[in-house]
Amino acid sequence: MKIQIINGPNLNLLGIREPEIYGFASFEDYLQELVLHFSDVEFHYFQSNVEGEIINKIHETGFSFDGIILNAGAYTHTSIAIHDAIKGVITPVIEVHISNVHARESFRHHSLIAGVCKGVIAGFGLDSYRLAVEALTQQAKTTAGMHFKLSQG
Ligand code: DQA
């Protein structure tokens, strides 16, 4: 199973940026834990502060990967272009947030991408990403089971 993780603007500063909200770990360190935990998942990681680069990565992986885990950072609340990119691909996208955006400023309460994502996970710290991987792997198992049942008649 191939999963693309995409982190948007300012998430390169994880571990340094507002640690009281986002924690002290860098994403690279956390990713190593994920890779060890899910040994049968092939992880690809991409971070960019540039909206168009995030869109390009969604296009690049959105027809061949099994899942995309997207933390679009502040673009979550502003980007119609990322909304359209998610809508334009086949691969299911899960929106994740480290913080509970609904418990923060009101401008973070609305997501322009949630409606075109498979689901949303927010507020569990970096563990939000693990929960998203669990959701994707579980969905893949359920779909495989359904195909098996169908092929058995
Ligand atoms: C965030 C929440 C966003 O509102 C914010 O702009 C971020 C990080 C999160 O992971 O909690 O950059 O996506």
PDB file of C-alpha atoms and ligand atoms in Angstrom:
ATOM      1  CA  MET A   1       0.000   0.000   0.000  1.00  0.00           C
ATOM      2  CA  LYS A   2       1.376   3.408  -1.033  1.00  0.00           C
ATOM      3  CA  ILE A   3       0.552   6.491   1.028  1.00  0.00           C
ATOM      4  CA  GLN A   4       1.602  10.049   0.245  1.00  0.00           C
ATOM      5  CA  ILE A   5       1.805  12.424   3.200  1.00  0.00           C
ATOM      6  CA  ILE A   6       1.663  16.099   2.247  1.00  0.00           C
ATOM      7  CA  ASN A   7       2.370  18.844   4.757  1.00  0.00           C
ATOM      8  CA  GLY A   8       1.598  22.419   3.820  1.00  0.00           C
ATOM      9  CA  PRO A   9       2.876  25.833   4.888  1.00  0.00           C
ATOM     10  CA  ASN A  10       4.887  26.296   8.081  1.00  0.00           C
ATOM     11  CA  LEU A  11       4.802  22.596   8.919  1.00  0.00           C
ATOM     12  CA  ASN A  12       8.520  22.427   8.113  1.00  0.00           C
ATOM     13  CA  LEU A  13       8.885  24.266  11.435  1.00  0.00           C
ATOM     14  CA  LEU A  14       7.329  21.485  13.515  1.00  0.00           C
ATOM     15  CA  GLY A  15       9.231  21.113  16.768  1.00  0.00           C
ATOM     16  CA  ILE A  16      10.228  24.795  16.716  1.00  0.00           C
ATOM     17  CA  ARG A  17       6.983  26.579  15.836  1.00  0.00           C
ATOM     18  CA  GLU A  18       4.532  27.250  18.721  1.00  0.00           C
ATOM     19  CA  PRO A  19       5.478  24.011  20.542  1.00  0.00           C
ATOM     20  CA  GLU A  20       2.664  24.530  23.074  1.00  0.00           C
ATOM     21  CA  ILE A  21       0.261  23.884  20.163  1.00  0.00           C
ATOM     22  CA  TYR A  22       2.224  21.669  17.784  1.00  0.00           C
ATOM     23  CA  GLY A  23       4.605  19.837  20.129  1.00  0.00           C
ATOM     24  CA  PHE A  24       8.386  19.457  20.244  1.00  0.00           C
ATOM     25  CA  ALA A  25       8.928  16.695  17.680  1.00  0.00           C
ATOM     26  CA  SER A  26      10.032  17.305  14.110  1.00  0.00           C
ATOM     27  CA  PHE A  27       7.938  15.627  11.434  1.00  0.00           C
ATOM     28  CA  GLU A  28      10.964  13.725  10.140  1.00  0.00           C
ATOM     29  CA  ASP A  29      11.456  12.053  13.562  1.00  0.00           C
ATOM     30  CA  TYR A  30       7.763  11.225  13.801  1.00  0.00           C
ATOM     31  CA  LEU A  31       7.777   9.794  10.268  1.00  0.00           C
ATOM     32  CA  GLN A  32      10.451   7.283  11.274  1.00  0.00           C
ATOM     33  CA  GLU A  33       8.071   5.976  13.971  1.00  0.00           C
ATOM     34  CA  LEU A  34       5.240   5.685  11.444  1.00  0.00           C
ATOM     35  CA  VAL A  35       7.446   3.757   9.023  1.00  0.00           C
ATOM     36  CA  LEU A  36       8.401   1.289  11.790  1.00  0.00           C
ATOM     37  CA  HIS A  37       4.797   0.932  12.976  1.00  0.00           C
ATOM     38  CA  PHE A  38       3.314   0.247   9.527  1.00  0.00           C
ATOM     39  CA  SER A  39       5.884  -2.054   7.972  1.00  0.00           C
ATOM     40  CA  ASP A  40       3.665  -2.964   4.994  1.00  0.00           C
ATOM     41  CA  VAL A  41       2.996   0.654   3.989  1.00  0.00           C
ATOM     42  CA  GLU A  42       5.256   2.476   1.529  1.00  0.00           C
ATOM     43  CA  PHE A  43       5.348   6.079   2.762  1.00  0.00           C
ATOM     44  CA  HIS A  44       6.218   9.075   0.622  1.00  0.00           C
ATOM     45  CA  TYR A  45       6.607  12.446   2.317  1.00  0.00           C
ATOM     46  CA  PHE A  46       6.414  15.920   0.818  1.00  0.00           C
ATOM     47  CA  GLN A  47       6.333  19.334   2.492  1.00  0.00           C
ATOM     48  CA  SER A  48       5.907  22.655   0.772  1.00  0.00           C
ATOM     49  CA  ASN A  49       5.038  26.203   1.693  1.00  0.00           C
ATOM     50  CA  VAL A  50       3.865  26.821  -1.875  1.00  0.00           C
ATOM     51  CA  GLU A  51       0.228  26.224  -2.815  1.00  0.00           C
ATOM     52  CA  GLY A  52       0.955  25.242  -6.451  1.00  0.00           C
ATOM     53  CA  GLU A  53       3.551  22.660  -5.383  1.00  0.00           C
ATOM     54  CA  ILE A  54       0.993  21.035  -3.089  1.00  0.00           C
ATOM     55  CA  ILE A  55      -1.459  20.922  -5.989  1.00  0.00           C
ATOM     56  CA  ASN A  56       1.190  19.405  -8.287  1.00  0.00           C
ATOM     57  CA  LYS A  57       1.899  16.676  -5.704  1.00  0.00           C
ATOM     58  CA  ILE A  58      -1.826  15.875  -5.403  1.00  0.00           C
ATOM     59  CA  HIS A  59      -1.981  15.524  -9.223  1.00  0.00           C
ATOM     60  CA  GLU A  60       1.225  13.467  -9.334  1.00  0.00           C
ATOM     61  CA  THR A  61       0.105  10.908  -6.746  1.00  0.00           C
ATOM     62  CA  GLY A  62      -3.681  11.161  -6.960  1.00  0.00           C
ATOM     63  CA  PHE A  63      -4.111   8.531  -9.681  1.00  0.00           C
ATOM     64  CA  SER A  64      -1.667   5.868  -8.530  1.00  0.00           C
ATOM     65  CA  PHE A  65      -1.351   5.984  -4.727  1.00  0.00           C
ATOM     66  CA  ASP A  66      -3.758   4.256  -2.330  1.00  0.00           C
ATOM     67  CA  GLY A  67      -4.179   7.273  -0.108  1.00  0.00           C
ATOM     68  CA  ILE A  68      -3.080  10.845   0.505  1.00  0.00           C
ATOM     69  CA  ILE A  69      -2.837  12.292   4.009  1.00  0.00           C
ATOM     70  CA  LEU A  70      -2.962  16.057   3.686  1.00  0.00           C
ATOM     71  CA  ASN A  71      -2.283  18.665   6.330  1.00  0.00           C
ATOM     72  CA  ALA A  72      -2.767  21.755   4.194  1.00  0.00           C
ATOM     73  CA  GLY A  73      -1.985  24.057   7.143  1.00  0.00           C
ATOM     74  CA  ALA A  74      -3.559  27.487   6.709  1.00  0.00           C
ATOM     75  CA  TYR A  75      -4.439  26.706   3.061  1.00  0.00           C
ATOM     76  CA  THR A  76      -7.149  24.482   4.557  1.00  0.00           C
ATOM     77  CA  HIS A  77      -9.092  27.617   5.332  1.00  0.00           C
ATOM     78  CA  THR A  78      -8.392  29.556   2.127  1.00  0.00           C
ATOM     79  CA  SER A  79      -7.638  27.381  -0.892  1.00  0.00           C
ATOM     80  CA  ILE A  80     -10.301  26.724  -3.507  1.00  0.00           C
ATOM     81  CA  ALA A  81      -7.445  25.549  -5.763  1.00  0.00           C
ATOM     82  CA  ILE A  82      -6.521  22.712  -3.362  1.00  0.00           C
ATOM     83  CA  HIS A  83     -10.224  21.856  -3.040  1.00  0.00           C
ATOM     84  CA  ASP A  84     -10.407  21.531  -6.843  1.00  0.00           C
ATOM     85  CA  ALA A  85      -7.208  19.457  -6.998  1.00  0.00           C
ATOM     86  CA  ILE A  86      -8.567  16.935  -4.461  1.00  0.00           C
ATOM     87  CA  LYS A  87     -11.854  16.776  -6.364  1.00  0.00           C
ATOM     88  CA  GLY A  88      -9.978  16.134  -9.609  1.00  0.00           C
ATOM     89  CA  VAL A  89      -8.103  13.011  -8.497  1.00  0.00           C
ATOM     90  CA  ILE A  90      -9.162   9.455  -7.684  1.00  0.00           C
ATOM     91  CA  THR A  91      -7.035   8.631  -4.630  1.00  0.00           C
ATOM     92  CA  PRO A  92      -8.875   9.207  -1.336  1.00  0.00           C
ATOM     93  CA  VAL A  93      -7.524  12.172   0.625  1.00  0.00           C
ATOM     94  CA  ILE A  94      -7.735  12.443   4.405  1.00  0.00           C
ATOM     95  CA  GLU A  95      -7.512  15.937   5.888  1.00  0.00           C
ATOM     96  CA  VAL A  96      -5.479  16.005   9.089  1.00  0.00           C
ATOM     97  CA  HIS A  97      -4.633  18.635  11.665  1.00  0.00           C
ATOM     98  CA  ILE A  98      -2.330  18.379  14.620  1.00  0.00           C
ATOM     99  CA  SER A  99      -4.349  20.846  16.674  1.00  0.00           C
ATOM    100  CA  ASN A 100      -8.086  20.865  17.279  1.00  0.00           C
ATOM    101  CA  VAL A 101      -8.871  23.640  14.815  1.00  0.00           C
ATOM    102  CA  HIS A 102     -12.414  23.933  16.209  1.00  0.00           C
ATOM    103  CA  ALA A 103     -11.108  24.897  19.635  1.00  0.00           C
ATOM    104  CA  ARG A 104      -9.003  27.730  18.180  1.00  0.00           C
ATOM    105  CA  GLU A 105      -9.641  31.049  16.393  1.00  0.00           C
ATOM    106  CA  SER A 106     -12.883  31.173  14.396  1.00  0.00           C
ATOM    107  CA  PHE A 107     -11.009  31.584  11.082  1.00  0.00           C
ATOM    108  CA  ARG A 108      -9.737  28.016  11.565  1.00  0.00           C
ATOM    109  CA  HIS A 109     -13.222  26.567  12.038  1.00  0.00           C
ATOM    110  CA  HIS A 110     -14.012  26.410   8.356  1.00  0.00           C
ATOM    111  CA  SER A 111     -12.268  24.064   5.940  1.00  0.00           C
ATOM    112  CA  LEU A 112     -12.549  24.569   2.188  1.00  0.00           C
ATOM    113  CA  ILE A 113     -11.239  21.059   1.589  1.00  0.00           C
ATOM    114  CA  ALA A 114     -13.132  18.888   4.123  1.00  0.00           C
ATOM    115  CA  GLY A 115     -16.117  18.408   1.816  1.00  0.00           C
ATOM    116  CA  VAL A 116     -13.997  16.791  -0.897  1.00  0.00           C
ATOM    117  CA  CYS A 117     -11.943  14.640   1.483  1.00  0.00           C
ATOM    118  CA  LYS A 118     -12.764  11.120   2.587  1.00  0.00           C
ATOM    119  CA  GLY A 119     -12.679  12.276   6.204  1.00  0.00           C
ATOM    120  CA  VAL A 120     -11.084  14.650   8.671  1.00  0.00           C
ATOM    121  CA  ILE A 121      -8.908  13.936  11.721  1.00  0.00           C
ATOM    122  CA  ALA A 122      -7.934  16.822  13.983  1.00  0.00           C
ATOM    123  CA  GLY A 123      -6.710  17.470  17.474  1.00  0.00           C
ATOM    124  CA  PHE A 124      -4.641  14.409  18.369  1.00  0.00           C
ATOM    125  CA  GLY A 125      -1.227  15.977  17.968  1.00  0.00           C
ATOM    126  CA  LEU A 126       1.064  14.124  15.563  1.00  0.00           C
ATOM    127  CA  ASP A 127      -0.976  11.004  16.338  1.00  0.00           C
ATOM    128  CA  SER A 128      -3.580  12.454  13.916  1.00  0.00           C
ATOM    129  CA  TYR A 129      -1.350  11.130  11.095  1.00  0.00           C
ATOM    130  CA  ARG A 130      -1.234   7.594  12.556  1.00  0.00           C
ATOM    131  CA  LEU A 131      -5.020   7.629  12.890  1.00  0.00           C
ATOM    132  CA  ALA A 132      -5.277   8.650   9.238  1.00  0.00           C
ATOM    133  CA  VAL A 133      -3.011   5.754   8.200  1.00  0.00           C
ATOM    134  CA  GLU A 134      -5.177   3.385  10.302  1.00  0.00           C
ATOM    135  CA  ALA A 135      -8.267   4.688   8.492  1.00  0.00           C
ATOM    136  CA  LEU A 136      -6.707   4.179   5.055  1.00  0.00           C
ATOM    137  CA  THR A 137      -5.393   0.691   5.805  1.00  0.00           C
ATOM    138  CA  GLN A 138      -8.748  -0.322   7.322  1.00  0.00           C
ATOM    139  CA  GLN A 139     -10.622   1.002   4.265  1.00  0.00           C
ATOM    140  CA  ALA A 140      -8.285  -0.921   1.963  1.00  0.00           C
ATOM    141  CA  LYS A 141      -8.969  -4.152   3.910  1.00  0.00           C
ATOM    142  CA  THR A 142     -12.730  -3.578   3.795  1.00  0.00           C
ATOM    143  CA  THR A 143     -12.641  -2.888   0.042  1.00  0.00           C
ATOM    144  CA  ALA A 144     -10.472  -5.959  -0.593  1.00  0.00           C
ATOM    145  CA  GLY A 145     -12.929  -8.053   1.452  1.00  0.00           C
ATOM    146  CA  MET A 146     -15.858  -6.737  -0.563  1.00  0.00           C
ATOM    147  CA  HIS A 147     -14.121  -7.549  -3.861  1.00  0.00           C
ATOM    148  CA  PHE A 148     -13.401 -11.059  -2.578  1.00  0.00           C
ATOM    149  CA  LYS A 149     -17.063 -11.581  -1.605  1.00  0.00           C
ATOM    150  CA  LEU A 150     -18.247 -10.239  -4.972  1.00  0.00           C
ATOM    151  CA  SER A 151     -15.855 -12.478  -6.905  1.00  0.00           C
ATOM    152  CA  GLN A 152     -17.060 -15.471  -4.861  1.00  0.00           C
ATOM    153  CA  GLY A 153     -20.617 -14.636  -5.996  1.00  0.00           C
TER     154      GLY A 153
HETATM  155  C1  DQA B   1      -2.903  23.075  11.298  1.00  0.00           C
HETATM  156  C2  DQA B   1      -4.050  24.011  11.695  1.00  0.00           C
HETATM  157  C3  DQA B   1      -4.104  25.204  10.758  1.00  0.00           C
HETATM  158  O1  DQA B   1      -5.158  26.079  11.143  1.00  0.00           O
HETATM  159  C4  DQA B   1      -2.795  25.966  10.826  1.00  0.00           C
HETATM  160  O2  DQA B   1      -2.805  27.056   9.917  1.00  0.00           O
HETATM  161  C5  DQA B   1      -1.605  25.109  10.613  1.00  0.00           C
HETATM  162  C6  DQA B   1      -1.567  23.792  11.241  1.00  0.00           C
HETATM  163  C7  DQA B   1      -2.760  21.892  12.281  1.00  0.00           C
HETATM  164  O3  DQA B   1      -2.138  20.915  11.907  1.00  0.00           O
HETATM  165  O4  DQA B   1      -3.235  21.962  13.410  1.00  0.00           O
HETATM  166  O5  DQA B   1      -0.623  25.512   9.984  1.00  0.00           O
HETATM  167  O6  DQA B   1      -3.196  22.526  10.023  1.00  0.00           O
END
